[in-house]
PDB file of C-alpha atoms in Angstrom:
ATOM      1  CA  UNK Q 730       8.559  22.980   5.705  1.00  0.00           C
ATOM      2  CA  UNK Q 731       9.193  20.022   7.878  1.00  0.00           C
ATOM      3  CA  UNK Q 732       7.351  16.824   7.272  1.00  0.00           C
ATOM      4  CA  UNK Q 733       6.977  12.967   9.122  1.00  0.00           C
ATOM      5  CA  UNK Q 734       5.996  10.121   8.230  1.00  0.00           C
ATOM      6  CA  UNK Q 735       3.349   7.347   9.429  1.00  0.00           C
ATOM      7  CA  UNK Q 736       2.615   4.654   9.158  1.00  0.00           C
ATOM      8  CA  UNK Q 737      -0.777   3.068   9.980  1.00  0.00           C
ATOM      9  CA  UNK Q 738      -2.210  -0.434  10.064  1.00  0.00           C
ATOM     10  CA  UNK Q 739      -4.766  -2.946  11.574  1.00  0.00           C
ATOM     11  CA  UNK Q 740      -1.773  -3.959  13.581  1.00  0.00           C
ATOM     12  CA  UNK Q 741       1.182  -1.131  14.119  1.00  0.00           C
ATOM     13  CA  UNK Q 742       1.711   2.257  14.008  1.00  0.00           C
ATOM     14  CA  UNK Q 743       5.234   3.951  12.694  1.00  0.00           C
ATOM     15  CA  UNK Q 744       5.645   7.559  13.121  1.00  0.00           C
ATOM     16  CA  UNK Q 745       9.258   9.059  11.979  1.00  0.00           C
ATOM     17  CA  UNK Q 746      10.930  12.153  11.303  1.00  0.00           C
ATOM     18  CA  UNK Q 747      13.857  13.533  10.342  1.00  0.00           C
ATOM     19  CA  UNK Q 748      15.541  10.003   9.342  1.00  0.00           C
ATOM     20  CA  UNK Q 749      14.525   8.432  12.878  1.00  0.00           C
ATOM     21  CA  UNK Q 750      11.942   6.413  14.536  1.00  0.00           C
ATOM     22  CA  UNK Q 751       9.793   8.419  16.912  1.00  0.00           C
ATOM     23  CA  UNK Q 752       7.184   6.556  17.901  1.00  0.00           C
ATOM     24  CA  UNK Q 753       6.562   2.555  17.769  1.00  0.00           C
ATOM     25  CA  UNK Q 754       3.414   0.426  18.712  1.00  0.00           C
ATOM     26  CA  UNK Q 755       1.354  -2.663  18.165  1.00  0.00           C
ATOM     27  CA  UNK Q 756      -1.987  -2.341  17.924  1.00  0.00           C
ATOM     28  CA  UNK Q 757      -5.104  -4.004  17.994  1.00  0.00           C
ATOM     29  CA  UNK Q 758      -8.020  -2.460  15.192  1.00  0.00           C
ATOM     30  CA  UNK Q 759      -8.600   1.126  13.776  1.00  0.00           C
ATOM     31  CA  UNK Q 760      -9.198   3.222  16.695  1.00  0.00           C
ATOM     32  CA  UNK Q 761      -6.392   1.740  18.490  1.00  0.00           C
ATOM     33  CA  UNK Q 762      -4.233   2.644  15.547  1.00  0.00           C
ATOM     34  CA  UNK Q 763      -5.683   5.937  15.408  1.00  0.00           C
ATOM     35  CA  UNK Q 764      -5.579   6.682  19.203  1.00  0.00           C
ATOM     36  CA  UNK Q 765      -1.418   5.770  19.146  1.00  0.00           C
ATOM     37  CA  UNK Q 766      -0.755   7.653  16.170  1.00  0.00           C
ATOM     38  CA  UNK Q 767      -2.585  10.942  17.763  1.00  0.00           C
ATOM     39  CA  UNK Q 768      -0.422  10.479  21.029  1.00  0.00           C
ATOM     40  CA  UNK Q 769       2.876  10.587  19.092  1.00  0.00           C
ATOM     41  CA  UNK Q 770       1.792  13.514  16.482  1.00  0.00           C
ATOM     42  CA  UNK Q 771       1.136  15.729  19.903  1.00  0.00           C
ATOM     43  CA  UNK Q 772       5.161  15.622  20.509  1.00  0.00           C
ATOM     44  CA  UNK Q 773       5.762  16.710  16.886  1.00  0.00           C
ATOM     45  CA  UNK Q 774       6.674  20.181  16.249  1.00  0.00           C
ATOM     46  CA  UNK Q 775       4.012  22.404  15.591  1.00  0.00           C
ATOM     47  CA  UNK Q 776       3.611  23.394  11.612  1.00  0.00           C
ATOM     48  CA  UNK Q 777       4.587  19.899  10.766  1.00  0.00           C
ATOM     49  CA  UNK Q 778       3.259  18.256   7.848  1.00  0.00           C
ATOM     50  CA  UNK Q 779       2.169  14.858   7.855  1.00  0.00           C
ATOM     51  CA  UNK Q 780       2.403  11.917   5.301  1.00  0.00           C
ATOM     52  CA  UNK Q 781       0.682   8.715   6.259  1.00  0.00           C
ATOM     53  CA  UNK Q 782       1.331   5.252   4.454  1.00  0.00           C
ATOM     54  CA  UNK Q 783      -1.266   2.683   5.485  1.00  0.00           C
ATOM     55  CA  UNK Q 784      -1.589  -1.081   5.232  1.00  0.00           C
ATOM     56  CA  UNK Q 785      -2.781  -3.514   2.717  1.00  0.00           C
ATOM     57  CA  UNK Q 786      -5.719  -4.235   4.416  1.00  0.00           C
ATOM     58  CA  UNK Q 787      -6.483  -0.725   4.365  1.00  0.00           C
ATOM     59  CA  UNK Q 788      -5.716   0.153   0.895  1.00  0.00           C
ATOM     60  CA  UNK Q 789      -6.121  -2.666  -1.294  1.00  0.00           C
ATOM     61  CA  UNK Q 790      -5.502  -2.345  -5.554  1.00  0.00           C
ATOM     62  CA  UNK Q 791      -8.053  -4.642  -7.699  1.00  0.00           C
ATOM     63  CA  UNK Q 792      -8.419  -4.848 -11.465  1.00  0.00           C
ATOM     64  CA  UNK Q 793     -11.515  -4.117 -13.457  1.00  0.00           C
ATOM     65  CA  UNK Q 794     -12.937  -6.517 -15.733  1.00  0.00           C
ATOM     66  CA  UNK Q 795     -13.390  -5.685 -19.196  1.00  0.00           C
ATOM     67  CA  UNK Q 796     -16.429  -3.769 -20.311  1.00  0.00           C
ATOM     68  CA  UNK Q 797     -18.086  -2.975 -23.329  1.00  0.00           C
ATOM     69  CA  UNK Q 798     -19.561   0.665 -23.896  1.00  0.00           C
ATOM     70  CA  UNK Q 799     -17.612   2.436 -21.685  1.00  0.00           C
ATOM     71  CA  UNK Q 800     -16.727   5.802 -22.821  1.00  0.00           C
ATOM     72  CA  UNK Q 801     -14.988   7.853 -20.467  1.00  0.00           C
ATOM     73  CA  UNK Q 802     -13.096   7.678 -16.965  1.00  0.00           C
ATOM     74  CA  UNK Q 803     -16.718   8.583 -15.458  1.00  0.00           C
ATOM     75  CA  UNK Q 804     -18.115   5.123 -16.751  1.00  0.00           C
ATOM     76  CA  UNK Q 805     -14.868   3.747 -15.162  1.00  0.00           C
ATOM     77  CA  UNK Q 806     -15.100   5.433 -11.575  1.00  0.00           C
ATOM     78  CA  UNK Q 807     -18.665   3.934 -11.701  1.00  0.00           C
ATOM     79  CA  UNK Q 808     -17.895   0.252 -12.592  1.00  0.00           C
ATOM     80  CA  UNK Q 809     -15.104   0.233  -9.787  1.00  0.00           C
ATOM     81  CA  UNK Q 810     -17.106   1.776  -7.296  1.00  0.00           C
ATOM     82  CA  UNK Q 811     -19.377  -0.724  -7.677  1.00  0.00           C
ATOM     83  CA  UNK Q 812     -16.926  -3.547  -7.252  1.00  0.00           C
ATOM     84  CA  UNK Q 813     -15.319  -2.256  -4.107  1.00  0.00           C
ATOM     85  CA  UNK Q 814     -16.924  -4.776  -2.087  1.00  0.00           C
ATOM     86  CA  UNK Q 815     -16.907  -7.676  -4.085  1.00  0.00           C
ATOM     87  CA  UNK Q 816     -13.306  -6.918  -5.240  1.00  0.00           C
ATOM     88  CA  UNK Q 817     -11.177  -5.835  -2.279  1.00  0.00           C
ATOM     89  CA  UNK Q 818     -13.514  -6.561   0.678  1.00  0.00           C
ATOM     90  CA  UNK Q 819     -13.737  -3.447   2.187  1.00  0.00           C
ATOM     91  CA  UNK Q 820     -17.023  -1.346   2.561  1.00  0.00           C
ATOM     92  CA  UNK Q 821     -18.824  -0.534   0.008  1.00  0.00           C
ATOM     93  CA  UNK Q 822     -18.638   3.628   0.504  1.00  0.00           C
ATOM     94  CA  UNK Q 823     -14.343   3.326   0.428  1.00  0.00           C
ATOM     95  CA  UNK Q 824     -13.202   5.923  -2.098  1.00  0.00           C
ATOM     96  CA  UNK Q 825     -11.804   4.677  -5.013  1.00  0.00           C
ATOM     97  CA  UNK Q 826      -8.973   6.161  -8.045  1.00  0.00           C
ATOM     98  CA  UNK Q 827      -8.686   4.997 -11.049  1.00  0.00           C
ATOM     99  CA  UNK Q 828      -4.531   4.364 -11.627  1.00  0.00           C
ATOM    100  CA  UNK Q 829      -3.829   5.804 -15.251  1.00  0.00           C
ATOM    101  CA  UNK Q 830      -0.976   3.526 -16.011  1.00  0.00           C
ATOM    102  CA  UNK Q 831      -2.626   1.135 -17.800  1.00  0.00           C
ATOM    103  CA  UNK Q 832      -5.729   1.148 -20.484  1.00  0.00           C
ATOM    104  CA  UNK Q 833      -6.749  -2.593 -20.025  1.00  0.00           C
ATOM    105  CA  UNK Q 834      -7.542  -4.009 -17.453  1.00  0.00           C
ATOM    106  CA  UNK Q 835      -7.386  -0.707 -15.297  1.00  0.00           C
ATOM    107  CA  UNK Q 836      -6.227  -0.935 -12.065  1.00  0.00           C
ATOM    108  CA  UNK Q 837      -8.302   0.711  -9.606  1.00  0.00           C
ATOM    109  CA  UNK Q 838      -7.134   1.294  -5.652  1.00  0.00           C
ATOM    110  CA  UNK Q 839      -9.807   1.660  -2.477  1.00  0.00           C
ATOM    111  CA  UNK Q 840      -9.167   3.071   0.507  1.00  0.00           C
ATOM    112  CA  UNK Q 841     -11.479   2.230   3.460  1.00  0.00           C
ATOM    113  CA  UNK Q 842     -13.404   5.348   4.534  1.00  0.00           C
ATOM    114  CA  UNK Q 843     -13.267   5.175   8.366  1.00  0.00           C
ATOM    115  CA  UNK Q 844      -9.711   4.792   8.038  1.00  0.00           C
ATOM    116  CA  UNK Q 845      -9.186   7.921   5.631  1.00  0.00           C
ATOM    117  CA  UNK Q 846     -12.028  10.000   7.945  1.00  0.00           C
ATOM    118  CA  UNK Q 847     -10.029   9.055  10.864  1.00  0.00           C
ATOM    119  CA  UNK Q 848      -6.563  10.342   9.618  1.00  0.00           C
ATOM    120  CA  UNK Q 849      -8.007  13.703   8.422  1.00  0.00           C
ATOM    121  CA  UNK Q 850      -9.624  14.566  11.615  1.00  0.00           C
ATOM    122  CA  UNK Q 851      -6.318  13.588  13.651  1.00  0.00           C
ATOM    123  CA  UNK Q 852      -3.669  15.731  11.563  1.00  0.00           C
ATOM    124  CA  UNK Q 853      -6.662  18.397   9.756  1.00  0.00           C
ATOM    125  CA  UNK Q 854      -5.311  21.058   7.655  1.00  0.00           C
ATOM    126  CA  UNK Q 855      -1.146  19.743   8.464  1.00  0.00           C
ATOM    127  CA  UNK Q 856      -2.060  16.202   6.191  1.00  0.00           C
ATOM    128  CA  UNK Q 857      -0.051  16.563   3.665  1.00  0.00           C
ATOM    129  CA  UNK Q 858      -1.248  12.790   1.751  1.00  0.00           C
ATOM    130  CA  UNK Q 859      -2.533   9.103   2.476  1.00  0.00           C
ATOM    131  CA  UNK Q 860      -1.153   6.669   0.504  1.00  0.00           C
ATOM    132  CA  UNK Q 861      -0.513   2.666   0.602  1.00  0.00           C
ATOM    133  CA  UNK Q 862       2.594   1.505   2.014  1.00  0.00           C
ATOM    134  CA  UNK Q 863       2.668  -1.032  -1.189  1.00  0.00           C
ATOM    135  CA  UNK Q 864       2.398   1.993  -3.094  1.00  0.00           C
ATOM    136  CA  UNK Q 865       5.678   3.385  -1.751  1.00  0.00           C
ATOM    137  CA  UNK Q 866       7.023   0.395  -2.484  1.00  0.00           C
ATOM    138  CA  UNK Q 867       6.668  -0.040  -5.557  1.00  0.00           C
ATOM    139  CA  UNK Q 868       8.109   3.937  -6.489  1.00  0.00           C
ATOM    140  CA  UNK Q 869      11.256   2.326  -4.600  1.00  0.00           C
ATOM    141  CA  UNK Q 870      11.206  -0.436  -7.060  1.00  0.00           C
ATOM    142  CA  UNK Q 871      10.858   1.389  -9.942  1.00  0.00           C
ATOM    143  CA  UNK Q 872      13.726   3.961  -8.624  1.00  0.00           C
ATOM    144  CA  UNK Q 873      15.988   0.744  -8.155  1.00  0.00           C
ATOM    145  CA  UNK Q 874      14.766  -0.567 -11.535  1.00  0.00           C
ATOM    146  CA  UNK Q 875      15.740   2.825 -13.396  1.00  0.00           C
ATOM    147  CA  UNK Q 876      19.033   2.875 -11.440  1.00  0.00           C
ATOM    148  CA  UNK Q 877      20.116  -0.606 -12.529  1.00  0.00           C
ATOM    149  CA  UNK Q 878      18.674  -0.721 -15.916  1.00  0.00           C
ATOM    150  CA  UNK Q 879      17.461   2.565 -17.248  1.00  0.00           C
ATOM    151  CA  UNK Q 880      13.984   0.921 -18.043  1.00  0.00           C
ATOM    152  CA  UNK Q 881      11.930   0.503 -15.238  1.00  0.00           C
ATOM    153  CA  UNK Q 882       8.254  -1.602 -15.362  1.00  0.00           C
ATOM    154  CA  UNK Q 883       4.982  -1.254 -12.604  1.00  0.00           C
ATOM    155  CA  UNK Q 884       6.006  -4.393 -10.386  1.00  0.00           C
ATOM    156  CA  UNK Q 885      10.015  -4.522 -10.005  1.00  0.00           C
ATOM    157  CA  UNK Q 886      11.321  -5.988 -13.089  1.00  0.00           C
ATOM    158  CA  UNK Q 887      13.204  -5.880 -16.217  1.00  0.00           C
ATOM    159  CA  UNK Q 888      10.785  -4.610 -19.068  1.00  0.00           C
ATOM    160  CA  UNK Q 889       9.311  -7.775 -20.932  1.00  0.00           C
ATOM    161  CA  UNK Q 890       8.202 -11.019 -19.693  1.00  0.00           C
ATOM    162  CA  UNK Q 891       6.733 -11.784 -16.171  1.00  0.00           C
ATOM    163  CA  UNK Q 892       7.915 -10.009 -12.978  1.00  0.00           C
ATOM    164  CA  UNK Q 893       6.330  -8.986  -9.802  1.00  0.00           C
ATOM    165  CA  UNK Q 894       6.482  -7.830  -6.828  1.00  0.00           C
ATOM    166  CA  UNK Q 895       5.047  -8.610  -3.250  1.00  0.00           C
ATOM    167  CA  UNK Q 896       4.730  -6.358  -0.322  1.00  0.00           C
ATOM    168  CA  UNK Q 897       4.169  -7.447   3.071  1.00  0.00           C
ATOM    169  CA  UNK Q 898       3.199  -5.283   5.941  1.00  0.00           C
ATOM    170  CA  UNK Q 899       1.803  -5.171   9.679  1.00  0.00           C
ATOM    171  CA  UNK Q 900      -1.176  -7.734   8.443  1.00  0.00           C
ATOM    172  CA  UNK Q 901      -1.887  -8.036   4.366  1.00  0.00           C
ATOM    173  CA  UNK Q 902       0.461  -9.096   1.866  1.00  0.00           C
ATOM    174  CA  UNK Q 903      -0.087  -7.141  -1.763  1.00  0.00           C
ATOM    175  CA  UNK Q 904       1.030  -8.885  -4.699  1.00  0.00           C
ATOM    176  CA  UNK Q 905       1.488  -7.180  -8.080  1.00  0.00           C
ATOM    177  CA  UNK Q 906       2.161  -9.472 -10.801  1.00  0.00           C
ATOM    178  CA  UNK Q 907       3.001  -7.607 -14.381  1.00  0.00           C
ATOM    179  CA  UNK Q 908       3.716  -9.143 -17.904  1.00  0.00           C
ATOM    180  CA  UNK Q 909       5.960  -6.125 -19.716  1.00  0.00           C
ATOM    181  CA  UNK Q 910       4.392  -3.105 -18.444  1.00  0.00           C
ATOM    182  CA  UNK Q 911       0.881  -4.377 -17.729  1.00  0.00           C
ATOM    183  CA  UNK Q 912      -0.480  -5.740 -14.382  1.00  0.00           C
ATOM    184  CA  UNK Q 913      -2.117  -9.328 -14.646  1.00  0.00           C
ATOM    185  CA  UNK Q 914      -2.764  -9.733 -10.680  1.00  0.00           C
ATOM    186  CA  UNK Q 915      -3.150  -7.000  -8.294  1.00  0.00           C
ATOM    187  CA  UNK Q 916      -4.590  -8.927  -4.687  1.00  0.00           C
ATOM    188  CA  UNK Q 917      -4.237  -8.375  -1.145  1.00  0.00           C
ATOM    189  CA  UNK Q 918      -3.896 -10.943   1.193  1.00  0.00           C
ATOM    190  CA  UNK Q 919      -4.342 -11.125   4.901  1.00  0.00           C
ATOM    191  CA  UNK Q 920      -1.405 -12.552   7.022  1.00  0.00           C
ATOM    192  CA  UNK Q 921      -3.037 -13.910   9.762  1.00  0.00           C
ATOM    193  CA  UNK Q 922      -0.005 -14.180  11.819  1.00  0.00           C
ATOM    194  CA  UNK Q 923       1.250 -16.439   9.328  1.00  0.00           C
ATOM    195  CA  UNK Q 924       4.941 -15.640   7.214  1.00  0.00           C
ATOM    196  CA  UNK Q 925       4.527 -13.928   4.422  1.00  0.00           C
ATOM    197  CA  UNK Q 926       7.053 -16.196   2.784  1.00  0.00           C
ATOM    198  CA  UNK Q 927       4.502 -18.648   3.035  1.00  0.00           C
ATOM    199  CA  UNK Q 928       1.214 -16.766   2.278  1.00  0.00           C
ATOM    200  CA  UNK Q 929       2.794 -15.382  -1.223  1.00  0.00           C
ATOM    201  CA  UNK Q 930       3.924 -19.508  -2.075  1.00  0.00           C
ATOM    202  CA  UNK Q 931       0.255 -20.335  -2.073  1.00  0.00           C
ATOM    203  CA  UNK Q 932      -0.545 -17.345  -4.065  1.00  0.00           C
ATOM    204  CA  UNK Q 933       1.911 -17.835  -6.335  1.00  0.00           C
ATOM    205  CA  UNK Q 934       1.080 -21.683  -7.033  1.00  0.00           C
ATOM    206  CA  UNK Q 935      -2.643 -20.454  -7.482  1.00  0.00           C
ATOM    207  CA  UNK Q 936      -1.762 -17.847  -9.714  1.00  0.00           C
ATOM    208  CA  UNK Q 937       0.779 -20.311 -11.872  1.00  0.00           C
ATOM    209  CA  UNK Q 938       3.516 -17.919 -11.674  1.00  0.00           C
ATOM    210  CA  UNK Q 939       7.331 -18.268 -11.113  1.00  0.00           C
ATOM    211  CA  UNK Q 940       8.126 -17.676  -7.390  1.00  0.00           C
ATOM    212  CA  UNK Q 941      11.746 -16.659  -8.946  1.00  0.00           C
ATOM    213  CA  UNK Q 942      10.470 -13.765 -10.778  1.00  0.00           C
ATOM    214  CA  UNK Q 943       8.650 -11.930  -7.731  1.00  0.00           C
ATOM    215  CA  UNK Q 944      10.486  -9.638  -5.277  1.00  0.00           C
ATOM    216  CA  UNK Q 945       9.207  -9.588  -1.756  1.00  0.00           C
ATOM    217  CA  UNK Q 946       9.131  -6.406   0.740  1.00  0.00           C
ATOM    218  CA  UNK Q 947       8.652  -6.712   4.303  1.00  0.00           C
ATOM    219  CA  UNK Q 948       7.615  -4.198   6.798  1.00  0.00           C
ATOM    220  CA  UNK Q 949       9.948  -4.346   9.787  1.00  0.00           C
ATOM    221  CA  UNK Q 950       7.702  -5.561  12.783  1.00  0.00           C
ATOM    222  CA  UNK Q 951      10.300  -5.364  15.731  1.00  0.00           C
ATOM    223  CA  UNK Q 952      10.900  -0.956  14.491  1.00  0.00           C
ATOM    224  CA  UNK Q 953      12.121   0.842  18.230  1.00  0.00           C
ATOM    225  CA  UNK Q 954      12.098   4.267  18.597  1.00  0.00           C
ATOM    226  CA  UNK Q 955      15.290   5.973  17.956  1.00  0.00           C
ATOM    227  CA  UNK Q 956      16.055   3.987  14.948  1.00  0.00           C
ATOM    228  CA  UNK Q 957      17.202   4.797  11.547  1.00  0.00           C
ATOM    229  CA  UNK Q 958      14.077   5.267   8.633  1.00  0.00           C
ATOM    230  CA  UNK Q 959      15.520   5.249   5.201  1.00  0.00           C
ATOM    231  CA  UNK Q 960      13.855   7.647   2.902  1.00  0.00           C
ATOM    232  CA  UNK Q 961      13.468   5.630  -0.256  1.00  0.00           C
ATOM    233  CA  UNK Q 962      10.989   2.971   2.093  1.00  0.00           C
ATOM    234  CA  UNK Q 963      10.424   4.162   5.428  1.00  0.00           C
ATOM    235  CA  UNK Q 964       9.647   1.395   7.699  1.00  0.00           C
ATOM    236  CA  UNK Q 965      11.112  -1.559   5.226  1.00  0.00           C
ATOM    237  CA  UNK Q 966      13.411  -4.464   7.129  1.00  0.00           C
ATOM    238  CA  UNK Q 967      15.853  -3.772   4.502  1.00  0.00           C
ATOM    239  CA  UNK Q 968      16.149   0.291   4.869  1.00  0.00           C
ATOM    240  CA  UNK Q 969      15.709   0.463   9.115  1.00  0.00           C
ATOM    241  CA  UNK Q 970      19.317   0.832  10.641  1.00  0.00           C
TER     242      UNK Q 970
END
């Protein structure tokens, strides 16, 4: 079955298939995201599925404090819930999963709920997933990792000591910072306009970790239709052609 990919932000809109750039735009809030990315799915093929990475700020990971007395992944689901807003910033009804990489401190994800209501009325039954752009990043990381040292770790790194890695897209930078397998920082920040270069220094002098140890991933801004979309990271400066 033939699939695209999207890609969906505060700020730009990606759709590609088949290794190329169909569709390009800069946008300006939600429903200007949403309204750009419905007029390039109508020129898709019908019986298309659709995959849809979103932004940082839509998506954002958080870590849960520790907790004594919880007893099950139900317990769990209820503390992050109820941190959503206090955590991430986003509403306080975004759904939340629980990632099951990690025992302590679980990392939790939240997706904001207009956005994810808004994607599965545009593509209905042909959406095949939503996921965080950062997300895909990472899973090329860890594929890179594996392929260079046969022991790959959560946030682009040899296993052991302290790696991380940074992804920057349309308008939020997320930084993952891990020591051995286990994530110590999982943040978004907004870009503002500003480079993310910059925006990850401050975060990483705040955070008192070594700016040599964290990889950074940017999201190609200046993307034109007709352009090559690597499959590993779709929509990466360092996979376009």
């Amino acid at each position: 079955m033939r699939t695209a990919i999207a890609y969906a932000g505060e700020g730009a809109v990606r759709l590609a298939q088949g290794g190329v750039l169909m569709a390009s735009a800069r946008v300006d809030g939600r429903e200007a995201a949403l309204a750009a990315l419905a007029a390039g799915w109508k020129d898709v093929p019908a019986g298309t599925r659709l995959r849809v990475a979103v932004s940082g700020a839509v998506c954002r990971p958080y870590l849960l404090p520790e907790v004594e007395g919880v007893t099950g992944e139900a317990d769990w689901a209820a503390i992050a819930a109820s941190l959503v807003e206090e955590s991430t910033g986003l509403p306080s009804d975004s759904p939340v999963w629980l990632d099951a990489g990690q025992a302590s401190p679980r990392l939790a994800v939240a997706i904001d709920a207009a956005w994810l209501r808004g994607l599965e009325s545009l593509a209905g039954r042909r959406l095949e997933s939503v996921r965080p752009w950062w997300a895909m990043a990472i899973d090329a990381a860890r594929a890179a990792s594996a392929s260079a040292t046969a022991s790959p770790s959560p946030a682009a790194g040899a296993a052991g000591g302290r790696h991380g890695l940074a992804v920057a897209d349309s308008e939020a930078l997320v930084l993952l910072l891990a020591e051995g397998d286990t994530y110590r920082v999982a943040q978004t920040y907004t870009l503002d306009g500003e480079p993310a270069d910059a925006v990850l220094n401050r975060a990483l002098v705040t955070h008192d970790w070594p700016a040599e140890s964290v990889s950074l991933v940017e999201f190609e801004g200046g993307a034109l239709p007709g352009q090559g979309v690597a499959e590993a990271l779709p929509f990466s400066k360092e996979a376009s052609a």
